Coordinates of C-alpha atoms and ligand atoms in Angstrom, one line a residue:
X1 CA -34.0 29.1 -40.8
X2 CA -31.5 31.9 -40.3
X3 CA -31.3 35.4 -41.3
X4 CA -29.4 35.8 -44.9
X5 CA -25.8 36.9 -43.9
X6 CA -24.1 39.9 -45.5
X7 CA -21.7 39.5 -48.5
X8 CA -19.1 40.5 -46.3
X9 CA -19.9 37.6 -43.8
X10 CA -20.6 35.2 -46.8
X11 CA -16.9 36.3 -48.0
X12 CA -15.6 35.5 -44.4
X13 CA -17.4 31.8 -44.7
X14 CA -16.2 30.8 -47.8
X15 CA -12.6 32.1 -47.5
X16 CA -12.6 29.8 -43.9
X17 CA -15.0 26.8 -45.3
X18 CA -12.1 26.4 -48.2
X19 CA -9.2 26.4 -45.1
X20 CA -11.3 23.9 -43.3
X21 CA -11.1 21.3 -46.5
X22 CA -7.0 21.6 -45.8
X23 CA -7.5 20.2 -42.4
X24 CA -6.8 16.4 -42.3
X25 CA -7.7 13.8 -39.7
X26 CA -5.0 13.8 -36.9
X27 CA -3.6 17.5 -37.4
X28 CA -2.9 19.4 -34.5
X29 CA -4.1 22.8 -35.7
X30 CA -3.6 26.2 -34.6
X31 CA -7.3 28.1 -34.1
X32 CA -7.2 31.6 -34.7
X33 CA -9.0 34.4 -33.7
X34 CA -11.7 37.1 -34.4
X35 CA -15.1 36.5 -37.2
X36 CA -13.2 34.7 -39.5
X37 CA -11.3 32.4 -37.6
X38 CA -14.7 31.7 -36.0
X39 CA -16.1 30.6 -38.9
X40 CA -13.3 28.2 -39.2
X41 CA -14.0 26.9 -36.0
X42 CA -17.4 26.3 -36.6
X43 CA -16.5 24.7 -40.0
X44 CA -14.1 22.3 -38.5
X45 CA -16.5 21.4 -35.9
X46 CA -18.9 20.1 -38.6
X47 CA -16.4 18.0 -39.5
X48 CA -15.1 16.6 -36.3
X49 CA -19.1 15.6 -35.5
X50 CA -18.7 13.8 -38.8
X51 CA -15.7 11.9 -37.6
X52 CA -12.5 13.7 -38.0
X53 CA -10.3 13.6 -35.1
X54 CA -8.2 17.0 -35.1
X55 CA -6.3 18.6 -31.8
X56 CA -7.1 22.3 -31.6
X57 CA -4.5 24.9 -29.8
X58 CA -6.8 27.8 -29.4
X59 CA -5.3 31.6 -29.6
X60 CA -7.7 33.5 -27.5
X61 CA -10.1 32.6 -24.4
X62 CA -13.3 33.3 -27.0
X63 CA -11.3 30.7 -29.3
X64 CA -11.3 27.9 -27.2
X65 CA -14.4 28.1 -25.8
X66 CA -16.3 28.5 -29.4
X67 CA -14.1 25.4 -30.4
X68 CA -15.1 23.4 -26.7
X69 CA -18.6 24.3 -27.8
X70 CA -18.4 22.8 -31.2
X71 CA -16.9 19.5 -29.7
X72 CA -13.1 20.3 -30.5
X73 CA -10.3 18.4 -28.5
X74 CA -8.9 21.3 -27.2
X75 CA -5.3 20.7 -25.8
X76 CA -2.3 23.8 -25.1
X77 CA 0.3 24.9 -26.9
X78 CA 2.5 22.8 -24.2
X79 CA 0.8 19.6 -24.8
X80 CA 0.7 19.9 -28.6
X81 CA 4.8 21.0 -28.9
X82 CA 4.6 21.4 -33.0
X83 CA 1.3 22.4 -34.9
X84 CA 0.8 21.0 -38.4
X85 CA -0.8 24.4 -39.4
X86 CA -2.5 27.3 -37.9
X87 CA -5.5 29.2 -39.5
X88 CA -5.9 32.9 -38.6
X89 CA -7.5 35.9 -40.0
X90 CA -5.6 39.3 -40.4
X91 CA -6.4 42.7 -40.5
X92 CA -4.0 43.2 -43.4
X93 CA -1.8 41.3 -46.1
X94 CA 0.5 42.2 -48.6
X95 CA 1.6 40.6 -51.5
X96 CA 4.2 38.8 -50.2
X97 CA 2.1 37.5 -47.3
X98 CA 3.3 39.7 -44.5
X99 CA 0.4 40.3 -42.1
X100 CA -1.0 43.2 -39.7
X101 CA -2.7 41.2 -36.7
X102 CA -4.0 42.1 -33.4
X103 CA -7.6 43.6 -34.4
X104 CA -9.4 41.3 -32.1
X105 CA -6.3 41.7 -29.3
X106 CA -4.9 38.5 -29.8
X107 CA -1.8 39.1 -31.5
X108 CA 0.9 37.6 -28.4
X109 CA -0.5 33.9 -28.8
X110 CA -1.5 34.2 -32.4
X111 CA 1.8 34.7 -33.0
X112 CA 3.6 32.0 -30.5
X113 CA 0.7 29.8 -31.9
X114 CA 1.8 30.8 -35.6
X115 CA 5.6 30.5 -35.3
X116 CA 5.1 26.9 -33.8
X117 CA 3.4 25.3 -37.0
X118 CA 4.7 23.7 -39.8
X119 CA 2.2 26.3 -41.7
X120 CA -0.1 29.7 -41.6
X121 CA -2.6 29.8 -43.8
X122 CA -4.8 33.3 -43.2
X123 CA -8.1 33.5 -44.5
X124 CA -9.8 36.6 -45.1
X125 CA -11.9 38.2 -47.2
X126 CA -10.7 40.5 -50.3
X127 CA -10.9 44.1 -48.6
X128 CA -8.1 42.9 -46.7
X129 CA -5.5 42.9 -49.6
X130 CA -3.0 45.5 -49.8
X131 CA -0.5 47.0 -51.7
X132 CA 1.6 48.5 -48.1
X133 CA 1.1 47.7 -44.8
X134 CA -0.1 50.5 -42.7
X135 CA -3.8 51.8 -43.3
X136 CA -5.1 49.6 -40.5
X137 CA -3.8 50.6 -36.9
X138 CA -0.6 48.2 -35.9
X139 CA -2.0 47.2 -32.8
X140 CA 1.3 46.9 -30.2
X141 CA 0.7 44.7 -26.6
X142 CA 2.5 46.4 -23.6
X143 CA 3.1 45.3 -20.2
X144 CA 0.4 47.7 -18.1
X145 CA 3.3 48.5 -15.5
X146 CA 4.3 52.2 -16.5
X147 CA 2.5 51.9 -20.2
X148 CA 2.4 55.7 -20.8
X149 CA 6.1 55.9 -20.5
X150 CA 6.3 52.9 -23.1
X151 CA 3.6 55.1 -25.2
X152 CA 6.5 58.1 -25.1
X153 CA 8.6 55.6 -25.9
X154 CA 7.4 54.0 -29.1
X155 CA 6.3 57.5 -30.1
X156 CA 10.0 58.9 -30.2
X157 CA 11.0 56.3 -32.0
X158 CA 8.4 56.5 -34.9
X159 CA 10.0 59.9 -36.0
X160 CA 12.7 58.0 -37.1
X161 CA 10.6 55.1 -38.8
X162 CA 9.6 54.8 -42.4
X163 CA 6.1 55.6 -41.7
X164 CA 3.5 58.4 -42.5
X165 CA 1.5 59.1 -39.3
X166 CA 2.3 58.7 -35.8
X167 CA -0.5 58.6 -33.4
X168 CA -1.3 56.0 -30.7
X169 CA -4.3 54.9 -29.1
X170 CA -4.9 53.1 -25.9
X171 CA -7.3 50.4 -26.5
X172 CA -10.2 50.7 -24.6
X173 CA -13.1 48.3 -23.4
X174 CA -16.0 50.8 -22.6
X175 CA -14.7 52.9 -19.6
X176 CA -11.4 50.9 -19.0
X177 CA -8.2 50.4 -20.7
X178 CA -8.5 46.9 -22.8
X179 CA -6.7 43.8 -21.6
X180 CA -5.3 41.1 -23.7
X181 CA -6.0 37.1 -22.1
X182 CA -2.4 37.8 -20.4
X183 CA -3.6 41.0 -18.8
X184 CA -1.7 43.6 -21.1
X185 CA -2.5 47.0 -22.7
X186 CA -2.9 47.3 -26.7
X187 CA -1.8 50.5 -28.1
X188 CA -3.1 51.0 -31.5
X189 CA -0.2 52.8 -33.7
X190 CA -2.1 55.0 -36.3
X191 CA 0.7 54.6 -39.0
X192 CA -0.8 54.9 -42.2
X193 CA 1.7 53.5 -44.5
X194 CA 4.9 51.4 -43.1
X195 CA 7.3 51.7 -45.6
X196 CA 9.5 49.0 -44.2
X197 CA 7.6 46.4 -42.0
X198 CA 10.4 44.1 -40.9
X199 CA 12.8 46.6 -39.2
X200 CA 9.9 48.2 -37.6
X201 CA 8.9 44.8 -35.8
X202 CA 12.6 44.5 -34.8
X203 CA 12.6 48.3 -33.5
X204 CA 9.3 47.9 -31.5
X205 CA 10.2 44.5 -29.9
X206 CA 13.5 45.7 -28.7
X207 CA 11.8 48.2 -26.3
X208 CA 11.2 47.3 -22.8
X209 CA 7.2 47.4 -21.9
X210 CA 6.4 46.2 -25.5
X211 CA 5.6 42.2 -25.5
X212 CA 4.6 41.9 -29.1
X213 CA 3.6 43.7 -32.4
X214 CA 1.2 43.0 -34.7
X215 CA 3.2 42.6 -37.5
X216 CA 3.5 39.0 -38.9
X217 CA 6.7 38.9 -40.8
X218 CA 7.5 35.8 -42.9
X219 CA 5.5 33.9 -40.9
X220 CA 2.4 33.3 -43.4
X221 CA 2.7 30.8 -46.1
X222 CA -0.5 30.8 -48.0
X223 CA -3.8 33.2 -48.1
X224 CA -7.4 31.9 -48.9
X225 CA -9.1 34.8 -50.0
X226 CA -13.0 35.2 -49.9
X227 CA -15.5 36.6 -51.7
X228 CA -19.4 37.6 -51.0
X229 CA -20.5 35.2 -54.0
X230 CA -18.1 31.9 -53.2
X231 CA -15.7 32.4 -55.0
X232 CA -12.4 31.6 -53.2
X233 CA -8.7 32.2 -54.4
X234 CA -5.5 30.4 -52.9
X235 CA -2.4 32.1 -52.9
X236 CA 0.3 30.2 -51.3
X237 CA 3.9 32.0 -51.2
X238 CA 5.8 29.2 -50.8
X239 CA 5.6 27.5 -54.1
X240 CA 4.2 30.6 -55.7
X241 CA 1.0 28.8 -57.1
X242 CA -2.4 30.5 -56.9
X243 CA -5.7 28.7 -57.6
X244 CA -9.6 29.8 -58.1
X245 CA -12.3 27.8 -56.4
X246 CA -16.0 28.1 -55.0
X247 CA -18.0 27.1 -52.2
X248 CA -21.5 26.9 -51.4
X249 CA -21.8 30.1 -49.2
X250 CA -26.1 29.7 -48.9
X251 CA -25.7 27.1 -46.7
X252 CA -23.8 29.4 -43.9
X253 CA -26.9 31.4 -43.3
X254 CA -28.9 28.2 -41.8
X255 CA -25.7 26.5 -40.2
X256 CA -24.4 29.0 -38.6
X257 CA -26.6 31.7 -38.0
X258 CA -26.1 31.1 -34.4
X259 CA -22.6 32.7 -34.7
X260 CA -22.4 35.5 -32.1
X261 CA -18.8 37.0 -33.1
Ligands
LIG301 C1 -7.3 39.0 -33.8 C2 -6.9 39.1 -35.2 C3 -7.9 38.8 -36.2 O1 -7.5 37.7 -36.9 C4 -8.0 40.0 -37.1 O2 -8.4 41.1 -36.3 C5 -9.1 39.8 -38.2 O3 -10.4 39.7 -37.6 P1 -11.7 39.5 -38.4 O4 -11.6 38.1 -39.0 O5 -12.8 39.6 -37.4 O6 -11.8 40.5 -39.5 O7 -5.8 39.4 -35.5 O8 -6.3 39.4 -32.9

């Protein structure tokens, strides 16, 4: 028997066991990354043991081999062409569904990934709900070929942004800069509050040395929000409905307690 999880964790299960219920035999879904998306994995593993037959496009190298490891088909974006949904975590979303991403450093193919499916549904748990964008870093992925140039760069260009704080960061991994599955830098953007979200992902991708932002604009249709005691609340933007559910979060402390993310 596994150790209890924490209410946090049990938030993060319930929000991704109510995604995995949305998945229907022959999808071709989107896998997301980081401890929630995990969770979904391992959840939709259960169910592909039990007989559903899903494709799974992975967004990370931890991704897709967590979702080999739970018996997945795992096929590439190439070989799927469309996705019937993708199911990510976030770092942040706002009311009307826009998203900071990138927390785990996989914000370049969560968003290809995302942009390719017919749907994005995020699941996280409630701490992640905000009123503005901003409070958690923006994480930015840029090209490692002259990166502190790029740095000055973005920098110059936040004086002129809607935001309230402008330091960066340089991810790091122990001793050495971080790199992103495609062998980037992330710089982490210490913004605070980003008063206007969509021209700042225009601004930022228009630079040369920055390949992506972590800003998910218009790209998520519908949130499952979870909380520590199973109860689990669907927002989806695009018809405006919201529902209230539960799920049975006890039982993620013995099937899962093998989760290493
Ligand atoms: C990875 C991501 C993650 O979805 C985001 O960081 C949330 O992670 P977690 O579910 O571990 O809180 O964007 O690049």
């Amino acid at each position: 028997m596994g150790e209890e999880l924490a209410p946090i964790d049990k938030a993060k299960y319930a929000a991704a066991r109510k995604a995995s219920e949305m998945i229907e035999d022959g999808m071709r879904v989107g896998l997301g990354t980081g401890s929630t998306a995990a969770w979904l994995v391992k959840c939709l593993g259960e169910r592909v043991r039990g007989g559903m037959r899903i494709r799974g496009v992975p967004t990370s190298s931890r991704t897709a081999d967590l979702a080999r490891e739970v018996g997945i088909d795992v096929v590439t974006l190439d070989e799927a062409r469309w996705l019937d949904v993708t199911v990510d975590g976030a770092d942040e979303f706002d009311a009307d569904l826009n998203l900071i991403k990138g927390g785990g450093g996989a914000l370049l193919q969560e968003k290809i990934v995302a942009t390719a499916s017919d749907r994005m549904v995020v699941i996280a748990d409630a701490g992640k709900a905000v009123e503005t964008l901003g409070a958690f870093p923006l994480p930015i992925e840029v090209i490692p070929f002259g990166w502190q140039v790029t740095r000055a760069l973005v920098e110059e260009t936040l004086v002129s942004m809607d935001v309230l704080g402008r330091e960066t960061a340089l991810r790091m991994d122990g001793d050495a800069p971080y790199r992103t599955d495609e062998g980037n830098h992330i710089l982490d953007l210490h913004l605070k509050r980003i008063g206007n979200p969509r021209q700042l992902a225009l601004v930022l991708n228009q630079m040369p040395g920055v390949v992506e932002n972590g800003l998910f604009i218009d790209i998520c249709d519908t949130v499952v929000i979870g909380h520590g005691d199973g109860r689990v609340e669907v927002r989806d933007i695009t018809d405006g409905t919201i529902s209230a559910g539960r799920v049975e979060v006890d039982e993620a402390d013995n099937l899962f307690s093998d989760l290493s993310e």
